[in-house]
PDB file of C-alpha atoms in Angstrom:
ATOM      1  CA  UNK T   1     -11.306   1.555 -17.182  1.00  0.00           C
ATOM      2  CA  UNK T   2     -12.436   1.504 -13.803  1.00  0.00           C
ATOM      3  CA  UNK T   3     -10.093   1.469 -10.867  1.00  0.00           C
ATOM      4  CA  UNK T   4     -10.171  -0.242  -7.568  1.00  0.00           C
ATOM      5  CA  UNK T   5     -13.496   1.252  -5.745  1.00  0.00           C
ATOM      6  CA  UNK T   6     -14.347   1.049  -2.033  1.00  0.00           C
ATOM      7  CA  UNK T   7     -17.570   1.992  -0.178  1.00  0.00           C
ATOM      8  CA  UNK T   8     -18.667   3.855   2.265  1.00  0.00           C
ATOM      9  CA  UNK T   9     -16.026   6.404   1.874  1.00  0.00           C
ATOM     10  CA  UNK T  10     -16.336   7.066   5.342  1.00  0.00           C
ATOM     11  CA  UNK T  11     -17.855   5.367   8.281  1.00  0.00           C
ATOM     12  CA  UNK T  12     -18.604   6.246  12.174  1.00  0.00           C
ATOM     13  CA  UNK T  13     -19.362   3.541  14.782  1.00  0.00           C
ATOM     14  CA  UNK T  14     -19.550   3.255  18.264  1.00  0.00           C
ATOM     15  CA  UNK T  15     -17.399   0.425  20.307  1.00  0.00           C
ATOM     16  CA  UNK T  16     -18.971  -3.073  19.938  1.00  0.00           C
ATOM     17  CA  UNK T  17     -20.541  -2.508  16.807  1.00  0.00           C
ATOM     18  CA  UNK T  18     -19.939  -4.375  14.002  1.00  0.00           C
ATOM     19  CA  UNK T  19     -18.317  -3.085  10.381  1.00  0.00           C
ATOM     20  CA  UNK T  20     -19.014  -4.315   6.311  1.00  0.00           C
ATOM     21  CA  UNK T  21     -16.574  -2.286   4.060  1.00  0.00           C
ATOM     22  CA  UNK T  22     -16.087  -3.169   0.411  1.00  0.00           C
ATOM     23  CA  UNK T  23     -14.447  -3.498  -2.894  1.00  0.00           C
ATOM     24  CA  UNK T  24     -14.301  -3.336  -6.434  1.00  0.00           C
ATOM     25  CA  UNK T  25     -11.390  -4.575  -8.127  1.00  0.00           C
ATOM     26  CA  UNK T  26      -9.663  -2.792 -10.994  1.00  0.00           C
ATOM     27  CA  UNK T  27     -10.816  -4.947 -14.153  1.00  0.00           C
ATOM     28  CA  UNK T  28      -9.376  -8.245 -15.388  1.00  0.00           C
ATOM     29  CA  UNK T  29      -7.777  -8.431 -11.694  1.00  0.00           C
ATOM     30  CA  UNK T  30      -8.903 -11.457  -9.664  1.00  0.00           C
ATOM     31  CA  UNK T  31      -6.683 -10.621  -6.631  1.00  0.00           C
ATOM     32  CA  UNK T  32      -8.167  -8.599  -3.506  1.00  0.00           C
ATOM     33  CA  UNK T  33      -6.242  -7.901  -0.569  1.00  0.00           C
ATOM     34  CA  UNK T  34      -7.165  -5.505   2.557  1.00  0.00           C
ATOM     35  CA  UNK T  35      -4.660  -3.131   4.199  1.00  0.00           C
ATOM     36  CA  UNK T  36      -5.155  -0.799   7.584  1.00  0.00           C
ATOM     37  CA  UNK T  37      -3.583   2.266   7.733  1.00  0.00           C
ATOM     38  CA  UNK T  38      -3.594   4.002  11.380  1.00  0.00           C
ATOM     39  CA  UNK T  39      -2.637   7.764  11.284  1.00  0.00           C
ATOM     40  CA  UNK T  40       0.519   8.249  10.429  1.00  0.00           C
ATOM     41  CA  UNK T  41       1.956   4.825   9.436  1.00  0.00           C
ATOM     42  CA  UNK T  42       2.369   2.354   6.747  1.00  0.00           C
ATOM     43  CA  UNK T  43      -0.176   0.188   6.109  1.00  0.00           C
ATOM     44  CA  UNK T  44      -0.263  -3.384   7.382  1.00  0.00           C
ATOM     45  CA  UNK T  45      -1.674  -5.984   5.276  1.00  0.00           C
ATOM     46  CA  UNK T  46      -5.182  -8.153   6.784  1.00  0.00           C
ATOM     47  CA  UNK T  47      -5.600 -11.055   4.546  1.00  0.00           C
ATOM     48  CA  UNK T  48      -5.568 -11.619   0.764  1.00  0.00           C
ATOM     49  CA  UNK T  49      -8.723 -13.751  -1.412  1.00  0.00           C
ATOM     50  CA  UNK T  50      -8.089 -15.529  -4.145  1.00  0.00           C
ATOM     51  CA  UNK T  51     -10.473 -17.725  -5.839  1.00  0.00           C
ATOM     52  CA  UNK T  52     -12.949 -16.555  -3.370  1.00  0.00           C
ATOM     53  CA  UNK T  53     -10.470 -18.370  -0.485  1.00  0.00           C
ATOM     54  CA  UNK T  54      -8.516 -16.519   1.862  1.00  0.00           C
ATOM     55  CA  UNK T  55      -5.237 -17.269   0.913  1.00  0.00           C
ATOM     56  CA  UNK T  56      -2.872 -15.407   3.378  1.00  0.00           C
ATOM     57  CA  UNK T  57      -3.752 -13.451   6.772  1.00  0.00           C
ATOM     58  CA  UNK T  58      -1.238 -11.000   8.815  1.00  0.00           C
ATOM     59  CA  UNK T  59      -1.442 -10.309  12.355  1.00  0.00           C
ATOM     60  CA  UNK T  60      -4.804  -9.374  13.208  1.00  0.00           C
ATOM     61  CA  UNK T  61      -7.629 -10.648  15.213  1.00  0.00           C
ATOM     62  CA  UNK T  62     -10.074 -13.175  14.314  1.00  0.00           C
ATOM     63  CA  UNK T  63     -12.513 -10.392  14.156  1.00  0.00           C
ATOM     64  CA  UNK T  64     -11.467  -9.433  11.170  1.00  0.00           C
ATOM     65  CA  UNK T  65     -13.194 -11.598   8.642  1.00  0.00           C
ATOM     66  CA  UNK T  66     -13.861 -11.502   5.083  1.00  0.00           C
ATOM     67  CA  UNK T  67     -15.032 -12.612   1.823  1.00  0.00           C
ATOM     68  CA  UNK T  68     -14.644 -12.801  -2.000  1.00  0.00           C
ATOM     69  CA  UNK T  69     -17.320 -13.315  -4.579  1.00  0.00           C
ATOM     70  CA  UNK T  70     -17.455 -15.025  -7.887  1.00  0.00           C
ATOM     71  CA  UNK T  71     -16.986 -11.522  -9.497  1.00  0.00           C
ATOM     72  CA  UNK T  72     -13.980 -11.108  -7.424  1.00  0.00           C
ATOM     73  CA  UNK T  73     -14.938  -8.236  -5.189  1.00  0.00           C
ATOM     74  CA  UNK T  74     -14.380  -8.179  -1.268  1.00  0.00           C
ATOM     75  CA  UNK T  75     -15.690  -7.541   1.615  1.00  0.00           C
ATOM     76  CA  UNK T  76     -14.070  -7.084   5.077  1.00  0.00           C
ATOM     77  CA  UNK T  77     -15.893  -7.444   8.128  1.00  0.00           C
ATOM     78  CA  UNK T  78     -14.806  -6.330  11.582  1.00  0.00           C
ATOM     79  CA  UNK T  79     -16.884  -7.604  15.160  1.00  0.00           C
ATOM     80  CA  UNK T  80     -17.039  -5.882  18.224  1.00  0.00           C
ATOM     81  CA  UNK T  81     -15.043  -2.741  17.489  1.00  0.00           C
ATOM     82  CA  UNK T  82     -12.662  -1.119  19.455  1.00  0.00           C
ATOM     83  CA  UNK T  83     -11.293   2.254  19.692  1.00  0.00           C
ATOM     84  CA  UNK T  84      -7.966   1.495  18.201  1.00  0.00           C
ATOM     85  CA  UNK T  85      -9.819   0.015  14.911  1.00  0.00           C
ATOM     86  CA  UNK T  86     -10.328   3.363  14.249  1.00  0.00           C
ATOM     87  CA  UNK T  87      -7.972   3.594  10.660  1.00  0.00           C
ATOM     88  CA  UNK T  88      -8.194   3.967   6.815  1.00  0.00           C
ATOM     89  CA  UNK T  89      -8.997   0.600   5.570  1.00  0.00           C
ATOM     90  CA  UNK T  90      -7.356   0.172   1.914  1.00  0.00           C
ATOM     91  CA  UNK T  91      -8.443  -2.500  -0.847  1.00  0.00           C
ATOM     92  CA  UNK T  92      -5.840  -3.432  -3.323  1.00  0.00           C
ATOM     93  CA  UNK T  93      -6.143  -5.790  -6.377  1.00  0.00           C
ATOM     94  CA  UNK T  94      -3.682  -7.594  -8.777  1.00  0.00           C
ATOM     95  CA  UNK T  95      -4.325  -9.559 -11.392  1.00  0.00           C
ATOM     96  CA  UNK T  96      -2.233 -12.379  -9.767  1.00  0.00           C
ATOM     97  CA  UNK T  97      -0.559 -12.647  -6.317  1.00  0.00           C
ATOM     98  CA  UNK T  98       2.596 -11.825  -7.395  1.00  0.00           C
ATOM     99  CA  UNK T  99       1.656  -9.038  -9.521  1.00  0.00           C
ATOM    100  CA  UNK T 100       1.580  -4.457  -8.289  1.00  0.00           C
ATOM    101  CA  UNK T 101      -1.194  -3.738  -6.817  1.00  0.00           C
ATOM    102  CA  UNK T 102      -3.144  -0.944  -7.274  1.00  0.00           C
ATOM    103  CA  UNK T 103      -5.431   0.713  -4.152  1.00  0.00           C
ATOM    104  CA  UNK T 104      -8.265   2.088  -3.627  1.00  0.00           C
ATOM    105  CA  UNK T 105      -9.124   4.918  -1.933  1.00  0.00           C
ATOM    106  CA  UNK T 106      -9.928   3.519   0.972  1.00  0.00           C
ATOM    107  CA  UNK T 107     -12.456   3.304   3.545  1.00  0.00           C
ATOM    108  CA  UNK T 108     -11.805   5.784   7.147  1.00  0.00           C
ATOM    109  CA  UNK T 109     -13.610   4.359   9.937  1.00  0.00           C
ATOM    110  CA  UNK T 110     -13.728   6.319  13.134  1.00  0.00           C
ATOM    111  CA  UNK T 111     -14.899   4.226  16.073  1.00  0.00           C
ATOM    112  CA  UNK T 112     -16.418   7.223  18.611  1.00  0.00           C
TER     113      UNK T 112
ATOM    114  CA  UNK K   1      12.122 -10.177  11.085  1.00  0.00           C
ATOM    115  CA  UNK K   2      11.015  -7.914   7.914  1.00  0.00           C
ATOM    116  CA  UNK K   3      11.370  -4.448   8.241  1.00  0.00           C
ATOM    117  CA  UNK K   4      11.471  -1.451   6.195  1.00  0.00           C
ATOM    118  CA  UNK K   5      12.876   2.013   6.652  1.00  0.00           C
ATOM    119  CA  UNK K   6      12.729   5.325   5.746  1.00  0.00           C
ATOM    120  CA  UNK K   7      13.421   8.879   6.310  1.00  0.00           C
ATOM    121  CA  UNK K   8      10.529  10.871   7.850  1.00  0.00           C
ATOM    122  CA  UNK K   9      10.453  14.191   6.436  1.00  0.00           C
ATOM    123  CA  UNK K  10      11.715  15.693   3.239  1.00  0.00           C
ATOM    124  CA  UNK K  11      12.066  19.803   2.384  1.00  0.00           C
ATOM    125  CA  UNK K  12      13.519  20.504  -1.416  1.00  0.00           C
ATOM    126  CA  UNK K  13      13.262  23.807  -3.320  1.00  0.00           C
ATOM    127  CA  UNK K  14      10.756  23.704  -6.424  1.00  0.00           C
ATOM    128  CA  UNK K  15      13.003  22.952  -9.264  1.00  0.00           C
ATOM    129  CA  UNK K  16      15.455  20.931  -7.698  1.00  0.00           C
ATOM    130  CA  UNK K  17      15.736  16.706  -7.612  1.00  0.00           C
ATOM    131  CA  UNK K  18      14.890  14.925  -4.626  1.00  0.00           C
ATOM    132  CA  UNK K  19      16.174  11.668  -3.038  1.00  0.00           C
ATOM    133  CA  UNK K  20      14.079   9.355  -0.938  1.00  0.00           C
ATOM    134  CA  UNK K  21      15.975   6.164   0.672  1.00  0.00           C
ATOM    135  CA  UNK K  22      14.359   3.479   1.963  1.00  0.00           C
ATOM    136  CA  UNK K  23      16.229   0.103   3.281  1.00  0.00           C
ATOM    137  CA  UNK K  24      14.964  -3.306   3.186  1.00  0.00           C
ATOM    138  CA  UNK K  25      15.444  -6.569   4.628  1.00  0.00           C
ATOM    139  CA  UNK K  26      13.600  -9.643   2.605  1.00  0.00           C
ATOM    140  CA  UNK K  27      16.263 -10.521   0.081  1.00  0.00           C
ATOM    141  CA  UNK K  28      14.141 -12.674  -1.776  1.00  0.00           C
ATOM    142  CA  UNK K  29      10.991  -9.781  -2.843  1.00  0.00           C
ATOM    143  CA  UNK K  30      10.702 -10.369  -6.424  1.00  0.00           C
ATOM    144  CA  UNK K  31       9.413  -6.592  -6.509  1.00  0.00           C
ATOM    145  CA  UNK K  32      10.161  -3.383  -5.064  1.00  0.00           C
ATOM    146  CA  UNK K  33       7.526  -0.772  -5.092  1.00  0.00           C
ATOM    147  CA  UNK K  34       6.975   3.090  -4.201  1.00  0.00           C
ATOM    148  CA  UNK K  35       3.670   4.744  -3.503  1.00  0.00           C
ATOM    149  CA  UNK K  36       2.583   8.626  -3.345  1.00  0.00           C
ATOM    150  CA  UNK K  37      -0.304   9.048  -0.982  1.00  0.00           C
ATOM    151  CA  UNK K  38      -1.756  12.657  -1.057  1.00  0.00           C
ATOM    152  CA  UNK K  39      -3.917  13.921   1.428  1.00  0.00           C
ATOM    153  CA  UNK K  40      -7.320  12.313   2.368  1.00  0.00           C
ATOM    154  CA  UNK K  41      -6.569   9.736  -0.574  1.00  0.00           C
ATOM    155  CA  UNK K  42      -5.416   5.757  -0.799  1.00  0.00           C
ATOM    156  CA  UNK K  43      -2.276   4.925  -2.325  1.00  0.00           C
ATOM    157  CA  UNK K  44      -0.790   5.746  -6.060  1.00  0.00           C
ATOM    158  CA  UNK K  45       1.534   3.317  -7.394  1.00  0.00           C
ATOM    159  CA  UNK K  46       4.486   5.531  -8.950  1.00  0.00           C
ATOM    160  CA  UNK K  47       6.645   2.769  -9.815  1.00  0.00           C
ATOM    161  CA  UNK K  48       8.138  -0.262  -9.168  1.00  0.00           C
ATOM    162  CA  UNK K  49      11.209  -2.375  -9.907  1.00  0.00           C
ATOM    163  CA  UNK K  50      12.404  -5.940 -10.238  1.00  0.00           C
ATOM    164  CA  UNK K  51      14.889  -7.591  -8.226  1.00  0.00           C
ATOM    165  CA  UNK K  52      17.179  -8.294 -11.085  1.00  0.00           C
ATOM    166  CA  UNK K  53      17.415  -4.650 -12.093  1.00  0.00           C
ATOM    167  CA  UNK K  54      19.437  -2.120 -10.941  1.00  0.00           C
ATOM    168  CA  UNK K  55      17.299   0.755 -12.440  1.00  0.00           C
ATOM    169  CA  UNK K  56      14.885   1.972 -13.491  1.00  0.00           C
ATOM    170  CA  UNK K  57      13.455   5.461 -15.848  1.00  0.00           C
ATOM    171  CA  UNK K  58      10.101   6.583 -15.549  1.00  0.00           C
ATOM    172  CA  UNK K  59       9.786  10.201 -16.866  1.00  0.00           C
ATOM    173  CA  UNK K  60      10.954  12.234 -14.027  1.00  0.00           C
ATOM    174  CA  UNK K  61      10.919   9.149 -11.839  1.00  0.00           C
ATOM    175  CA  UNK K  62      14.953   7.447 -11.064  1.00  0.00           C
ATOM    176  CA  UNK K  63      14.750   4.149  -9.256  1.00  0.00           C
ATOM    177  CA  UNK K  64      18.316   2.798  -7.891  1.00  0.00           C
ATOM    178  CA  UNK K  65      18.410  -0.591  -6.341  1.00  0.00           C
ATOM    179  CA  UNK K  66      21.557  -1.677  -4.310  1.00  0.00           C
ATOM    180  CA  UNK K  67      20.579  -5.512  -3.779  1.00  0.00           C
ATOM    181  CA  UNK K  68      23.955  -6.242  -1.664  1.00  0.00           C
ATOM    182  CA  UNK K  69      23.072  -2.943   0.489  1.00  0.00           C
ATOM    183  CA  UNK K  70      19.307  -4.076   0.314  1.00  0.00           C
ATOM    184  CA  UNK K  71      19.029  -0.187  -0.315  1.00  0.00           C
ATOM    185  CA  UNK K  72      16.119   1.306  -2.738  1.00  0.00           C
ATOM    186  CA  UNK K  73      16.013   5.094  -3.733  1.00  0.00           C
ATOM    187  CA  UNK K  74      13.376   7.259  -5.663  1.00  0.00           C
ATOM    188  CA  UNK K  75      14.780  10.278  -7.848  1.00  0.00           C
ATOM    189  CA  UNK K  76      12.239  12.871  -8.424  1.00  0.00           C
ATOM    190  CA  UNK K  77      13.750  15.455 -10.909  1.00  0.00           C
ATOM    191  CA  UNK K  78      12.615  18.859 -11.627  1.00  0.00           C
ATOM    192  CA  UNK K  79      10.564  18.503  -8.543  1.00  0.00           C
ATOM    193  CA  UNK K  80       6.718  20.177  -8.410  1.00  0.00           C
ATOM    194  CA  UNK K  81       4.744  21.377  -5.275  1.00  0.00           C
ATOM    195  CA  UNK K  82       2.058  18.674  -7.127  1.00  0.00           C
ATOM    196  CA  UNK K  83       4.920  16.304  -5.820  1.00  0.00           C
ATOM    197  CA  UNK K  84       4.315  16.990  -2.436  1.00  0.00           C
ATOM    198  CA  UNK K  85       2.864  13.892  -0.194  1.00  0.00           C
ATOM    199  CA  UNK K  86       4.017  11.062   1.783  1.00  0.00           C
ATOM    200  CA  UNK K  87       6.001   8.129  -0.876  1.00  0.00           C
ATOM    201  CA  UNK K  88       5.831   4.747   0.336  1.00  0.00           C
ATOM    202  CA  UNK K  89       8.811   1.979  -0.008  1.00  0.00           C
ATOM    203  CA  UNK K  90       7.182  -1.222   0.060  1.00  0.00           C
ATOM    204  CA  UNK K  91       8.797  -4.905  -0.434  1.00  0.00           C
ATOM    205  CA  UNK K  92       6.626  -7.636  -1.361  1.00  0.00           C
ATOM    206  CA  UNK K  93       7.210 -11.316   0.514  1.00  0.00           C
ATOM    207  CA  UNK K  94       7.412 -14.502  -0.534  1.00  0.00           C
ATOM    208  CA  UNK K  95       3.289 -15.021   0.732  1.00  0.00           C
ATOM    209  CA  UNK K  96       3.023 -11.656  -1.761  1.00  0.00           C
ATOM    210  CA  UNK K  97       2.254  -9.198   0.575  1.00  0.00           C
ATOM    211  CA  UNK K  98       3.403  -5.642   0.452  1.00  0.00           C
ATOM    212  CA  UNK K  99       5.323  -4.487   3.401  1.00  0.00           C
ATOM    213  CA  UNK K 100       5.590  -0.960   3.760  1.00  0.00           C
ATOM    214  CA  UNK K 101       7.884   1.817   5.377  1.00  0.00           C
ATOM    215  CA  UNK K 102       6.787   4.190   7.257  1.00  0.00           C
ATOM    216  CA  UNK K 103       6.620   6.942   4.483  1.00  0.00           C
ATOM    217  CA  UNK K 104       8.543   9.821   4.065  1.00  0.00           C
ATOM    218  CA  UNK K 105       6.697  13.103   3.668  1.00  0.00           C
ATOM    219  CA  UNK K 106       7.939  15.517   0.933  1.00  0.00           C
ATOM    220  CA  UNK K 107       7.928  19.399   1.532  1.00  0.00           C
ATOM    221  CA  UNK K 108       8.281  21.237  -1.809  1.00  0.00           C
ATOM    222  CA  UNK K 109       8.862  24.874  -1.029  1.00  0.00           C
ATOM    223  CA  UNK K 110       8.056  27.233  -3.989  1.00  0.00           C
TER     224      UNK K 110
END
């Protein structure tokens, strides 16, 4: 039984440049959300799909977008990096909101 | 606003228990949760607890929860140097998103 998969595993871009990470939910989960971890701290939650619709967002910019598909992996996109974007980039899933979720082991993205 | 605390740093002797506090302030999370991150990797969930319990036994794994005291502790007896990483507190909100702590790294000396 498969876990929660991301990809790339890691990821170097320059400022401006645009980002695609994504994710595999563990199976029979239907819930995806995304979480940024900066060096040293917690991680702070980005937005959650559900039914392919984003169904919650925290505090970030609008250049963090992303998607689900019908088989109820994610993508997150990120425009116009910055320095400071530079950050693990976790993927949970749960098989309903409410429900743990269980992580991935996450994208690092270094912005140079 | 919500918030979550812990302890930064941990040191405990191989063999003996160790404690990890964590406060929280969202008295309505249905679900408490703790996480072991290890080096380089994402996030384990350990275990987890529901509002309406007061503990929980996993194994080697004691969760306490002190809802009036919005206080949540993680007992790791007979403690391992495998044990050693950062551990997580995270609440989960009423939107069902996890808010974390800022993690409390473990030391276990040999």
């Amino acid at each position: 039984d498969a876990g929660v998969t991301q990809s790339p595993t890691h990821l170097i871009k320059t400022r401006g440049q645009q980002v695609t990470l994504r994710c595999s939910p563990k199976s029979g989960h239907d819930t995806v959300s995304w979480y940024q971890q900066a060096l040293g701290q917690g991680p702070q939650f980005i937005f959650q799909y559900y039914e392919e619709e984003e169904r919650q967002r925290g505090n970030f910019p609008d250049r963090f977008s992303g998607h689900q598909f019908p088989n109820y992996s994610s993508e997150l996109n990120v425009n116009a990096l910055l320095l400071g974007d530079s950050a693990l980039y976790l993927c949970a899933s749960s098989s309903r909101g409410d429900q743990p979720q269980h992580f991935g082991d996450g994208t690092r993205l270094s912005i140079l | 606003g919500e918030d979550v605390e812990q302890s930064l740093f941990l040191s405990v002797r191989e063999g003996d228990s160790s404690v990890i506090n964590c406060t929280y302030t969202d008295s309505s999370s249905t679900y408490l949760y703790w996480y072991k991150q290890e080096p380089g990797a994402g996030l384990q969930l350990l275990t987890y607890i529901f509002s309406n319990m007061d503990m929980k036994q996993d194994q080697r794994l004691t969760v306490l929860l002190n809802k009036k005291d919005k206080h949540l502790s993680l007992r790791i007896a007979d403690t391992q140097t495998g044990d050693s990483a950062i551990y997580f507190c995270a609440e989960v909100d009423s939107s069902y998103k996890l808010i974390f702590g800022s993690g409390t790294r473990l030391l276990v000396r040999p």
